[in-house]
Amino acid sequence: MTSHIKFQVKQLIRISYDFLLRCIFHILSVGPIPTHIAFIMDGNRRYARKNNIGLKDRYRPGFLALMSRVKHCYELGVKYITIFAFSLDNLRRQPEEIQRLMELLREKIEVFLENDGFIKKYGVRLYFVGNLTVLGEDIHAAANRLMEETANNTTTYLLVCVGYTSTYEMVHAFEESIHLGKENRIIELEDIEKQMYMSIAPKPDILIRSSGETRLSNFLLWQTEFSLLYCPSALWPELGLWHMVWALLNYQRHYAYFQKKMKN
Ligand SMILES: *[C@@H]1O[C@H](CO)[C@@H](O)[C@H](O)[C@H]1NC(C)=O
Ligand SMILES: *[C@@H]1O[C@H](CO)[C@@H](O)[C@H](O)[C@H]1NC(C)=O
Ligand SMILES: CC(=O)N[C@H]1CO[C@H](CO)[C@@H](O)[C@@H]1O
């Protein structure tokens, strides 16, 4: 009997807590809202180890967390979300793990292509950013199809960085600028910026990296000069609404500073 009551009290506390967070979220939505939030989804492996999740399902909790965070952001009015799925460096991990990630990616692309409830509801345009040949032919083709299917959407954007590293992006952009540059013409900053893969979006206002790591790990080095960095210790699947509230509060507190910096 007492354990039953204890359970109910716990439930009640949890529901009140969620309700409270939602209220705070609503209050914050009256203030300035970032246009672009980028995520480094770190800590999936540690989370799986902590919770005895096998290799097969290692990335599933992380995917659920991702969808939940993305929806909250879109509902709040954030237009662009960028996620660091896996870098070129990640590909040096165990092949079995890469294969799992690829399978999950393929499965999710197929779900999006077949049942576009999420895409429709939020008017999402999907971009895969980076050297997509690392995906292999099948997944590359599916990714291209998904990009084409959503190409007319303009409400929100989801940028999925795969086979991406910042240094690779820069080299690619420099090469393109030189290639496109006319003879005897000095290459300007804008020429290079235009050739960056990420030029499809404004620079991120906030970069969140989970699991307490405070490195950028070759992600958006060019684009984060004025971004607010937030590195909560929560592992990626544990990153919750509370962390988003905290990031938003910090953003709003420093909003005047960011505005000034961005203009200069
Ligand atoms: C993309 O990656 C593939 C495979 O690693 C490589 O062969 C190719 O040169 C890369 N493409 C570019 C444009 O760098
Ligand atoms: C996007 O718009 C163009 C031009 O209106 C149209 O030809 C194309 O079929 C549309 N694509 C999709 C996937 O709806
Ligand atoms: C709001 C909006 O334009 N949604 C469209 C996004 O793209 C999908 C797939 O083409 C359409 O079905 C939606 O209507």
PDB file of C-alpha atoms and ligand atoms in Angstrom:
ATOM      1  CA  MET A   1       0.000   0.000   0.000  1.00  0.00           C
ATOM      2  CA  THR A   2       2.676   2.505   1.017  1.00  0.00           C
ATOM      3  CA  SER A   3       4.754   1.660  -2.033  1.00  0.00           C
ATOM      4  CA  HIS A   4       1.675   2.333  -4.133  1.00  0.00           C
ATOM      5  CA  ILE A   5       1.245   5.762  -2.567  1.00  0.00           C
ATOM      6  CA  LYS A   6       4.965   6.440  -2.956  1.00  0.00           C
ATOM      7  CA  PHE A   7       4.676   5.598  -6.640  1.00  0.00           C
ATOM      8  CA  GLN A   8       1.717   7.955  -7.031  1.00  0.00           C
ATOM      9  CA  VAL A   9       3.539  10.765  -5.268  1.00  0.00           C
ATOM     10  CA  LYS A  10       6.522  10.225  -7.520  1.00  0.00           C
ATOM     11  CA  GLN A  11       4.276  10.335 -10.583  1.00  0.00           C
ATOM     12  CA  LEU A  12       2.659  13.516  -9.311  1.00  0.00           C
ATOM     13  CA  ILE A  13       6.042  15.162  -8.771  1.00  0.00           C
ATOM     14  CA  ARG A  14       7.162  14.136 -12.224  1.00  0.00           C
ATOM     15  CA  ILE A  15       4.005  15.478 -13.862  1.00  0.00           C
ATOM     16  CA  SER A  16       4.251  18.756 -11.941  1.00  0.00           C
ATOM     17  CA  TYR A  17       7.902  19.068 -12.915  1.00  0.00           C
ATOM     18  CA  ASP A  18       7.102  18.529 -16.598  1.00  0.00           C
ATOM     19  CA  PHE A  19       4.255  21.005 -16.335  1.00  0.00           C
ATOM     20  CA  LEU A  20       6.514  23.556 -14.696  1.00  0.00           C
ATOM     21  CA  LEU A  21       9.154  23.155 -17.405  1.00  0.00           C
ATOM     22  CA  ARG A  22       6.528  23.586 -20.082  1.00  0.00           C
ATOM     23  CA  CYS A  23       5.326  26.786 -18.404  1.00  0.00           C
ATOM     24  CA  ILE A  24       8.892  28.131 -18.295  1.00  0.00           C
ATOM     25  CA  PHE A  25       9.288  27.163 -21.937  1.00  0.00           C
ATOM     26  CA  HIS A  26       6.164  29.139 -22.822  1.00  0.00           C
ATOM     27  CA  ILE A  27       7.330  32.172 -20.886  1.00  0.00           C
ATOM     28  CA  LEU A  28      10.702  32.037 -22.634  1.00  0.00           C
ATOM     29  CA  SER A  29       9.045  31.851 -26.026  1.00  0.00           C
ATOM     30  CA  VAL A  30       7.961  35.477 -25.514  1.00  0.00           C
ATOM     31  CA  GLY A  31      11.617  36.589 -25.511  1.00  0.00           C
ATOM     32  CA  PRO A  32      14.144  36.414 -28.356  1.00  0.00           C
ATOM     33  CA  ILE A  33      14.375  32.930 -29.844  1.00  0.00           C
ATOM     34  CA  PRO A  34      17.544  31.644 -31.509  1.00  0.00           C
ATOM     35  CA  THR A  35      17.299  31.037 -35.247  1.00  0.00           C
ATOM     36  CA  HIS A  36      19.744  28.152 -35.333  1.00  0.00           C
ATOM     37  CA  ILE A  37      20.780  25.579 -32.717  1.00  0.00           C
ATOM     38  CA  ALA A  38      23.472  22.977 -33.383  1.00  0.00           C
ATOM     39  CA  PHE A  39      23.943  19.763 -31.424  1.00  0.00           C
ATOM     40  CA  ILE A  40      26.897  17.439 -30.960  1.00  0.00           C
ATOM     41  CA  MET A  41      25.184  14.262 -29.819  1.00  0.00           C
ATOM     42  CA  ASP A  42      27.834  12.861 -27.543  1.00  0.00           C
ATOM     43  CA  GLY A  43      27.470  10.101 -24.937  1.00  0.00           C
ATOM     44  CA  ASN A  44      25.387   7.438 -26.703  1.00  0.00           C
ATOM     45  CA  ARG A  45      27.934   4.714 -26.067  1.00  0.00           C
ATOM     46  CA  ARG A  46      28.324   5.596 -22.402  1.00  0.00           C
ATOM     47  CA  TYR A  47      24.547   5.701 -21.997  1.00  0.00           C
ATOM     48  CA  ALA A  48      24.228   2.254 -23.551  1.00  0.00           C
ATOM     49  CA  ARG A  49      26.907   0.845 -21.277  1.00  0.00           C
ATOM     50  CA  LYS A  50      25.260   2.410 -18.209  1.00  0.00           C
ATOM     51  CA  ASN A  51      21.885   0.944 -19.115  1.00  0.00           C
ATOM     52  CA  ASN A  52      23.059  -2.410 -20.484  1.00  0.00           C
ATOM     53  CA  ILE A  53      21.838  -1.722 -23.979  1.00  0.00           C
ATOM     54  CA  GLY A  54      23.410  -3.966 -26.603  1.00  0.00           C
ATOM     55  CA  LEU A  55      25.165  -2.799 -29.741  1.00  0.00           C
ATOM     56  CA  LYS A  56      22.063  -3.482 -31.814  1.00  0.00           C
ATOM     57  CA  ASP A  57      20.020  -0.815 -30.048  1.00  0.00           C
ATOM     58  CA  ARG A  58      22.824   1.451 -28.944  1.00  0.00           C
ATOM     59  CA  TYR A  59      21.699   4.497 -30.883  1.00  0.00           C
ATOM     60  CA  ARG A  60      17.925   4.149 -30.478  1.00  0.00           C
ATOM     61  CA  PRO A  61      17.533   6.110 -27.230  1.00  0.00           C
ATOM     62  CA  GLY A  62      19.643   8.843 -28.805  1.00  0.00           C
ATOM     63  CA  PHE A  63      17.388   8.984 -31.845  1.00  0.00           C
ATOM     64  CA  LEU A  64      14.262   9.295 -29.652  1.00  0.00           C
ATOM     65  CA  ALA A  65      15.914  12.095 -27.691  1.00  0.00           C
ATOM     66  CA  LEU A  66      16.839  13.808 -30.941  1.00  0.00           C
ATOM     67  CA  MET A  67      13.283  13.772 -32.291  1.00  0.00           C
ATOM     68  CA  SER A  68      11.936  15.069 -29.016  1.00  0.00           C
ATOM     69  CA  ARG A  69      14.451  17.956 -28.823  1.00  0.00           C
ATOM     70  CA  VAL A  70      13.975  18.858 -32.490  1.00  0.00           C
ATOM     71  CA  LYS A  71      10.188  19.048 -32.072  1.00  0.00           C
ATOM     72  CA  HIS A  72      10.485  21.229 -28.970  1.00  0.00           C
ATOM     73  CA  CYS A  73      12.830  23.574 -30.824  1.00  0.00           C
ATOM     74  CA  TYR A  74      10.543  23.871 -33.845  1.00  0.00           C
ATOM     75  CA  GLU A  75       7.529  24.475 -31.613  1.00  0.00           C
ATOM     76  CA  LEU A  76       9.437  27.242 -29.900  1.00  0.00           C
ATOM     77  CA  GLY A  77      10.176  28.907 -33.251  1.00  0.00           C
ATOM     78  CA  VAL A  78      13.763  27.788 -33.892  1.00  0.00           C
ATOM     79  CA  LYS A  79      14.041  27.544 -37.684  1.00  0.00           C
ATOM     80  CA  TYR A  80      17.325  25.670 -38.165  1.00  0.00           C
ATOM     81  CA  ILE A  81      18.659  22.618 -36.324  1.00  0.00           C
ATOM     82  CA  THR A  82      22.015  21.096 -37.185  1.00  0.00           C
ATOM     83  CA  ILE A  83      23.130  17.765 -35.806  1.00  0.00           C
ATOM     84  CA  PHE A  84      26.540  16.179 -35.889  1.00  0.00           C
ATOM     85  CA  ALA A  85      25.691  12.592 -36.798  1.00  0.00           C
ATOM     86  CA  PHE A  86      29.135  11.220 -37.422  1.00  0.00           C
ATOM     87  CA  SER A  87      32.344  12.744 -38.579  1.00  0.00           C
ATOM     88  CA  LEU A  88      34.889  11.447 -40.991  1.00  0.00           C
ATOM     89  CA  ASP A  89      36.988  10.617 -37.926  1.00  0.00           C
ATOM     90  CA  ASN A  90      34.203   8.465 -36.457  1.00  0.00           C
ATOM     91  CA  LEU A  91      34.493   6.226 -39.453  1.00  0.00           C
ATOM     92  CA  ARG A  92      37.721   4.923 -37.972  1.00  0.00           C
ATOM     93  CA  ARG A  93      35.732   3.307 -35.156  1.00  0.00           C
ATOM     94  CA  GLN A  94      34.884  -0.382 -35.170  1.00  0.00           C
ATOM     95  CA  PRO A  95      33.285  -1.337 -38.489  1.00  0.00           C
ATOM     96  CA  GLU A  96      30.487  -3.151 -36.676  1.00  0.00           C
ATOM     97  CA  GLU A  97      29.454   0.021 -34.912  1.00  0.00           C
ATOM     98  CA  ILE A  98      29.593   2.068 -38.105  1.00  0.00           C
ATOM     99  CA  GLN A  99      27.383  -0.541 -39.703  1.00  0.00           C
ATOM    100  CA  ARG A 100      24.809  -0.167 -36.897  1.00  0.00           C
ATOM    101  CA  LEU A 101      24.779   3.576 -37.337  1.00  0.00           C
ATOM    102  CA  MET A 102      24.373   3.246 -41.078  1.00  0.00           C
ATOM    103  CA  GLU A 103      21.513   0.791 -40.656  1.00  0.00           C
ATOM    104  CA  LEU A 104      19.739   3.151 -38.277  1.00  0.00           C
ATOM    105  CA  LEU A 105      20.261   6.016 -40.690  1.00  0.00           C
ATOM    106  CA  ARG A 106      18.890   3.976 -43.588  1.00  0.00           C
ATOM    107  CA  GLU A 107      15.887   2.873 -41.534  1.00  0.00           C
ATOM    108  CA  LYS A 108      15.086   6.446 -40.460  1.00  0.00           C
ATOM    109  CA  ILE A 109      15.462   7.850 -43.966  1.00  0.00           C
ATOM    110  CA  GLU A 110      13.025   5.202 -45.190  1.00  0.00           C
ATOM    111  CA  VAL A 111      10.546   6.054 -42.427  1.00  0.00           C
ATOM    112  CA  PHE A 112      10.750   9.729 -43.360  1.00  0.00           C
ATOM    113  CA  LEU A 113      10.252   8.904 -47.027  1.00  0.00           C
ATOM    114  CA  GLU A 114       7.244   6.632 -46.426  1.00  0.00           C
ATOM    115  CA  ASN A 115       5.452   8.342 -43.600  1.00  0.00           C
ATOM    116  CA  ASP A 116       6.282  11.982 -43.617  1.00  0.00           C
ATOM    117  CA  GLY A 117       4.119  12.923 -40.588  1.00  0.00           C
ATOM    118  CA  PHE A 118       7.022  14.749 -38.973  1.00  0.00           C
ATOM    119  CA  ILE A 119       8.122  16.377 -42.242  1.00  0.00           C
ATOM    120  CA  LYS A 120       4.560  17.503 -42.988  1.00  0.00           C
ATOM    121  CA  LYS A 121       3.706  18.697 -39.499  1.00  0.00           C
ATOM    122  CA  TYR A 122       6.735  20.958 -39.186  1.00  0.00           C
ATOM    123  CA  GLY A 123       7.301  21.677 -42.900  1.00  0.00           C
ATOM    124  CA  VAL A 124      10.872  20.372 -42.618  1.00  0.00           C
ATOM    125  CA  ARG A 125      13.449  20.669 -45.355  1.00  0.00           C
ATOM    126  CA  LEU A 126      16.166  18.076 -44.847  1.00  0.00           C
ATOM    127  CA  TYR A 127      19.779  18.539 -45.788  1.00  0.00           C
ATOM    128  CA  PHE A 128      22.598  16.045 -45.488  1.00  0.00           C
ATOM    129  CA  VAL A 129      25.820  17.982 -45.172  1.00  0.00           C
ATOM    130  CA  GLY A 130      29.332  16.700 -45.884  1.00  0.00           C
ATOM    131  CA  ASN A 131      30.937  14.135 -48.132  1.00  0.00           C
ATOM    132  CA  LEU A 132      27.963  11.857 -48.654  1.00  0.00           C
ATOM    133  CA  THR A 133      29.916   9.248 -50.575  1.00  0.00           C
ATOM    134  CA  VAL A 134      30.985   7.872 -47.170  1.00  0.00           C
ATOM    135  CA  LEU A 135      27.380   6.660 -46.771  1.00  0.00           C
ATOM    136  CA  GLY A 136      27.711   4.068 -49.487  1.00  0.00           C
ATOM    137  CA  GLU A 137      25.677   4.057 -52.672  1.00  0.00           C
ATOM    138  CA  ASP A 138      22.263   2.948 -51.331  1.00  0.00           C
ATOM    139  CA  ILE A 139      22.037   5.300 -48.404  1.00  0.00           C
ATOM    140  CA  HIS A 140      23.508   8.127 -50.421  1.00  0.00           C
ATOM    141  CA  ALA A 141      20.741   7.670 -53.009  1.00  0.00           C
ATOM    142  CA  ALA A 142      18.042   7.524 -50.298  1.00  0.00           C
ATOM    143  CA  ALA A 143      19.458  10.654 -48.668  1.00  0.00           C
ATOM    144  CA  ASN A 144      19.359  12.462 -52.007  1.00  0.00           C
ATOM    145  CA  ARG A 145      15.752  11.399 -52.504  1.00  0.00           C
ATOM    146  CA  LEU A 146      14.778  12.713 -49.089  1.00  0.00           C
ATOM    147  CA  MET A 147      16.458  16.036 -49.863  1.00  0.00           C
ATOM    148  CA  GLU A 148      14.604  16.294 -53.175  1.00  0.00           C
ATOM    149  CA  GLU A 149      11.252  15.326 -51.613  1.00  0.00           C
ATOM    150  CA  THR A 150      11.518  18.063 -49.007  1.00  0.00           C
ATOM    151  CA  ALA A 151      13.158  20.667 -51.239  1.00  0.00           C
ATOM    152  CA  ASN A 152      10.042  22.876 -51.361  1.00  0.00           C
ATOM    153  CA  ASN A 153       9.654  23.133 -47.595  1.00  0.00           C
ATOM    154  CA  THR A 154      10.683  26.400 -46.004  1.00  0.00           C
ATOM    155  CA  THR A 155       9.132  26.394 -42.523  1.00  0.00           C
ATOM    156  CA  THR A 156      11.988  24.610 -40.724  1.00  0.00           C
ATOM    157  CA  TYR A 157      15.324  23.049 -41.635  1.00  0.00           C
ATOM    158  CA  LEU A 158      17.122  19.974 -40.334  1.00  0.00           C
ATOM    159  CA  LEU A 159      20.793  19.752 -41.295  1.00  0.00           C
ATOM    160  CA  VAL A 160      22.355  16.347 -40.729  1.00  0.00           C
ATOM    161  CA  CYS A 161      26.145  16.433 -40.850  1.00  0.00           C
ATOM    162  CA  VAL A 162      27.540  13.103 -42.012  1.00  0.00           C
ATOM    163  CA  GLY A 163      31.019  12.484 -43.334  1.00  0.00           C
ATOM    164  CA  TYR A 164      31.651  16.036 -42.182  1.00  0.00           C
ATOM    165  CA  THR A 165      34.594  17.710 -40.545  1.00  0.00           C
ATOM    166  CA  SER A 166      35.157  21.426 -40.396  1.00  0.00           C
ATOM    167  CA  THR A 167      38.659  21.274 -41.842  1.00  0.00           C
ATOM    168  CA  TYR A 168      37.398  19.161 -44.743  1.00  0.00           C
ATOM    169  CA  GLU A 169      34.606  21.701 -45.338  1.00  0.00           C
ATOM    170  CA  MET A 170      37.136  24.544 -45.373  1.00  0.00           C
ATOM    171  CA  VAL A 171      39.523  22.843 -47.783  1.00  0.00           C
ATOM    172  CA  HIS A 172      36.578  22.076 -50.054  1.00  0.00           C
ATOM    173  CA  ALA A 173      35.370  25.694 -49.884  1.00  0.00           C
ATOM    174  CA  PHE A 174      38.857  27.107 -50.581  1.00  0.00           C
ATOM    175  CA  GLU A 175      39.273  24.820 -53.554  1.00  0.00           C
ATOM    176  CA  GLU A 176      35.888  25.798 -54.977  1.00  0.00           C
ATOM    177  CA  SER A 177      36.602  29.508 -54.480  1.00  0.00           C
ATOM    178  CA  ILE A 178      39.918  29.240 -56.297  1.00  0.00           C
ATOM    179  CA  HIS A 179      38.302  27.191 -59.010  1.00  0.00           C
ATOM    180  CA  LEU A 180      35.438  29.678 -59.470  1.00  0.00           C
ATOM    181  CA  GLY A 181      37.588  32.780 -58.992  1.00  0.00           C
ATOM    182  CA  LYS A 182      38.377  34.818 -62.056  1.00  0.00           C
ATOM    183  CA  GLU A 183      41.973  35.362 -63.004  1.00  0.00           C
ATOM    184  CA  ASN A 184      43.803  38.194 -61.245  1.00  0.00           C
ATOM    185  CA  ARG A 185      40.970  38.540 -58.773  1.00  0.00           C
ATOM    186  CA  ILE A 186      41.573  38.456 -55.047  1.00  0.00           C
ATOM    187  CA  ILE A 187      39.470  35.883 -53.241  1.00  0.00           C
ATOM    188  CA  GLU A 188      37.279  37.600 -50.677  1.00  0.00           C
ATOM    189  CA  LEU A 189      35.911  36.224 -47.423  1.00  0.00           C
ATOM    190  CA  GLU A 190      32.405  36.136 -48.903  1.00  0.00           C
ATOM    191  CA  ASP A 191      33.597  33.994 -51.801  1.00  0.00           C
ATOM    192  CA  ILE A 192      34.792  31.355 -49.360  1.00  0.00           C
ATOM    193  CA  GLU A 193      31.716  31.614 -47.127  1.00  0.00           C
ATOM    194  CA  LYS A 194      29.475  31.074 -50.115  1.00  0.00           C
ATOM    195  CA  GLN A 195      31.245  27.787 -50.871  1.00  0.00           C
ATOM    196  CA  MET A 196      30.900  26.392 -47.345  1.00  0.00           C
ATOM    197  CA  TYR A 197      28.507  23.449 -47.066  1.00  0.00           C
ATOM    198  CA  MET A 198      26.862  25.252 -44.150  1.00  0.00           C
ATOM    199  CA  SER A 199      26.165  28.408 -46.166  1.00  0.00           C
ATOM    200  CA  ILE A 200      22.591  27.102 -46.526  1.00  0.00           C
ATOM    201  CA  ALA A 201      21.944  28.275 -42.945  1.00  0.00           C
ATOM    202  CA  PRO A 202      22.797  31.309 -40.824  1.00  0.00           C
ATOM    203  CA  LYS A 203      25.562  30.704 -38.278  1.00  0.00           C
ATOM    204  CA  PRO A 204      24.328  28.897 -35.164  1.00  0.00           C
ATOM    205  CA  ASP A 205      23.305  30.995 -32.158  1.00  0.00           C
ATOM    206  CA  ILE A 206      23.822  28.108 -29.742  1.00  0.00           C
ATOM    207  CA  LEU A 207      25.999  24.998 -29.913  1.00  0.00           C
ATOM    208  CA  ILE A 208      25.131  22.277 -27.408  1.00  0.00           C
ATOM    209  CA  ARG A 209      27.463  19.366 -26.783  1.00  0.00           C
ATOM    210  CA  SER A 210      26.224  16.706 -24.387  1.00  0.00           C
ATOM    211  CA  SER A 211      28.145  14.477 -21.970  1.00  0.00           C
ATOM    212  CA  GLY A 212      30.295  17.227 -20.510  1.00  0.00           C
ATOM    213  CA  GLU A 213      32.934  17.334 -23.243  1.00  0.00           C
ATOM    214  CA  THR A 214      34.066  20.880 -23.930  1.00  0.00           C
ATOM    215  CA  ARG A 215      35.739  20.356 -27.300  1.00  0.00           C
ATOM    216  CA  LEU A 216      34.398  21.295 -30.727  1.00  0.00           C
ATOM    217  CA  SER A 217      35.960  18.190 -32.306  1.00  0.00           C
ATOM    218  CA  ASN A 218      36.261  19.662 -35.783  1.00  0.00           C
ATOM    219  CA  PHE A 219      32.575  20.632 -35.974  1.00  0.00           C
ATOM    220  CA  LEU A 220      31.474  24.056 -37.313  1.00  0.00           C
ATOM    221  CA  LEU A 221      34.783  25.730 -36.437  1.00  0.00           C
ATOM    222  CA  TRP A 222      34.161  28.408 -39.062  1.00  0.00           C
ATOM    223  CA  GLN A 223      30.574  29.079 -38.016  1.00  0.00           C
ATOM    224  CA  THR A 224      30.753  29.254 -34.206  1.00  0.00           C
ATOM    225  CA  GLU A 225      32.812  32.407 -33.685  1.00  0.00           C
ATOM    226  CA  PHE A 226      29.965  34.079 -31.764  1.00  0.00           C
ATOM    227  CA  SER A 227      27.869  31.059 -30.803  1.00  0.00           C
ATOM    228  CA  LEU A 228      26.933  30.405 -27.215  1.00  0.00           C
ATOM    229  CA  LEU A 229      28.528  27.117 -26.180  1.00  0.00           C
ATOM    230  CA  TYR A 230      26.725  24.913 -23.699  1.00  0.00           C
ATOM    231  CA  CYS A 231      28.133  21.581 -22.530  1.00  0.00           C
ATOM    232  CA  PRO A 232      25.865  19.955 -19.930  1.00  0.00           C
ATOM    233  CA  SER A 233      27.194  16.786 -18.306  1.00  0.00           C
ATOM    234  CA  ALA A 234      24.071  14.825 -19.314  1.00  0.00           C
ATOM    235  CA  LEU A 235      24.703  12.070 -21.864  1.00  0.00           C
ATOM    236  CA  TRP A 236      22.904  12.721 -25.149  1.00  0.00           C
ATOM    237  CA  PRO A 237      19.828  10.508 -24.511  1.00  0.00           C
ATOM    238  CA  GLU A 238      19.462  12.183 -21.096  1.00  0.00           C
ATOM    239  CA  LEU A 239      19.496  15.708 -22.451  1.00  0.00           C
ATOM    240  CA  GLY A 240      16.048  16.979 -21.532  1.00  0.00           C
ATOM    241  CA  LEU A 241      13.745  19.936 -21.654  1.00  0.00           C
ATOM    242  CA  TRP A 242      15.469  21.336 -18.585  1.00  0.00           C
ATOM    243  CA  HIS A 243      18.749  21.667 -20.502  1.00  0.00           C
ATOM    244  CA  MET A 244      16.980  23.426 -23.356  1.00  0.00           C
ATOM    245  CA  VAL A 245      15.411  25.858 -20.888  1.00  0.00           C
ATOM    246  CA  TRP A 246      18.829  26.558 -19.406  1.00  0.00           C
ATOM    247  CA  ALA A 247      20.420  27.111 -22.831  1.00  0.00           C
ATOM    248  CA  LEU A 248      17.614  29.453 -23.803  1.00  0.00           C
ATOM    249  CA  LEU A 249      17.841  31.425 -20.566  1.00  0.00           C
ATOM    250  CA  ASN A 250      21.552  31.939 -21.170  1.00  0.00           C
ATOM    251  CA  TYR A 251      20.954  32.946 -24.760  1.00  0.00           C
ATOM    252  CA  GLN A 252      18.358  35.527 -23.743  1.00  0.00           C
ATOM    253  CA  ARG A 253      20.619  36.858 -20.996  1.00  0.00           C
ATOM    254  CA  HIS A 254      23.403  37.470 -23.530  1.00  0.00           C
ATOM    255  CA  TYR A 255      21.140  38.423 -26.401  1.00  0.00           C
ATOM    256  CA  ALA A 256      22.229  42.080 -26.620  1.00  0.00           C
ATOM    257  CA  TYR A 257      25.876  40.983 -26.773  1.00  0.00           C
ATOM    258  CA  PHE A 258      25.229  38.485 -29.572  1.00  0.00           C
ATOM    259  CA  GLN A 259      23.260  41.045 -31.562  1.00  0.00           C
ATOM    260  CA  LYS A 260      26.128  43.505 -31.372  1.00  0.00           C
ATOM    261  CA  LYS A 261      28.751  40.894 -32.325  1.00  0.00           C
ATOM    262  CA  MET A 262      26.774  39.531 -35.247  1.00  0.00           C
ATOM    263  CA  LYS A 263      26.345  43.023 -36.700  1.00  0.00           C
ATOM    264  CA  ASN A 264      30.060  43.864 -36.591  1.00  0.00           C
TER     265      ASN A 264
HETATM  266  C1  LIG B   1      34.601  11.859 -50.357  1.00  0.00           C
HETATM  267  O1  LIG B   1      34.988  10.664 -49.732  1.00  0.00           O
HETATM  268  C2  LIG B   1      35.384   9.650 -50.655  1.00  0.00           C
HETATM  269  C3  LIG B   1      35.550   8.366 -49.871  1.00  0.00           C
HETATM  270  O2  LIG B   1      36.223   8.541 -48.688  1.00  0.00           O
HETATM  271  C4  LIG B   1      36.636  10.122 -51.373  1.00  0.00           C
HETATM  272  O3  LIG B   1      37.062   9.134 -52.268  1.00  0.00           O
HETATM  273  C5  LIG B   1      36.306  11.413 -52.131  1.00  0.00           C
HETATM  274  O4  LIG B   1      37.472  11.932 -52.728  1.00  0.00           O
HETATM  275  C6  LIG B   1      35.711  12.443 -51.205  1.00  0.00           C
HETATM  276  N1  LIG B   1      35.184  13.530 -52.006  1.00  0.00           N
HETATM  277  C7  LIG B   1      35.659  14.752 -51.945  1.00  0.00           C
HETATM  278  C8  LIG B   1      34.970  15.768 -52.798  1.00  0.00           C
HETATM  279  O5  LIG B   1      36.584  15.050 -51.231  1.00  0.00           O
HETATM  280  C1  LIG B   2       8.725  21.500 -55.826  1.00  0.00           C
HETATM  281  O1  LIG B   2       8.316  22.601 -56.616  1.00  0.00           O
HETATM  282  C2  LIG B   2       8.599  22.459 -57.994  1.00  0.00           C
HETATM  283  C3  LIG B   2       8.235  23.791 -58.686  1.00  0.00           C
HETATM  284  O2  LIG B   2       6.982  24.250 -58.259  1.00  0.00           O
HETATM  285  C4  LIG B   2       7.861  21.260 -58.563  1.00  0.00           C
HETATM  286  O3  LIG B   2       8.149  21.101 -59.923  1.00  0.00           O
HETATM  287  C5  LIG B   2       8.282  20.019 -57.788  1.00  0.00           C
HETATM  288  O4  LIG B   2       7.548  18.888 -58.228  1.00  0.00           O
HETATM  289  C6  LIG B   2       8.074  20.204 -56.304  1.00  0.00           C
HETATM  290  N1  LIG B   2       8.643  19.076 -55.582  1.00  0.00           N
HETATM  291  C7  LIG B   2       7.965  18.343 -54.672  1.00  0.00           C
HETATM  292  C8  LIG B   2       8.677  17.193 -54.077  1.00  0.00           C
HETATM  293  O5  LIG B   2       6.835  18.618 -54.344  1.00  0.00           O
HETATM  294  C1  LIG B   3       4.492  22.855 -45.024  1.00  0.00           C
HETATM  295  C2  LIG B   3       4.962  22.126 -46.234  1.00  0.00           C
HETATM  296  O1  LIG B   3       5.213  22.693 -47.246  1.00  0.00           O
HETATM  297  N1  LIG B   3       5.073  20.802 -46.111  1.00  0.00           N
HETATM  298  C3  LIG B   3       5.497  19.935 -47.202  1.00  0.00           C
HETATM  299  C4  LIG B   3       6.926  19.435 -46.958  1.00  0.00           C
HETATM  300  O2  LIG B   3       7.317  18.440 -47.884  1.00  0.00           O
HETATM  301  C5  LIG B   3       6.474  17.290 -47.880  1.00  0.00           C
HETATM  302  C6  LIG B   3       7.098  16.271 -48.835  1.00  0.00           C
HETATM  303  O3  LIG B   3       7.231  16.816 -50.122  1.00  0.00           O
HETATM  304  C7  LIG B   3       5.057  17.693 -48.263  1.00  0.00           C
HETATM  305  O4  LIG B   3       4.212  16.562 -48.213  1.00  0.00           O
HETATM  306  C8  LIG B   3       4.536  18.752 -47.292  1.00  0.00           C
HETATM  307  O5  LIG B   3       3.285  19.209 -47.654  1.00  0.00           O
END
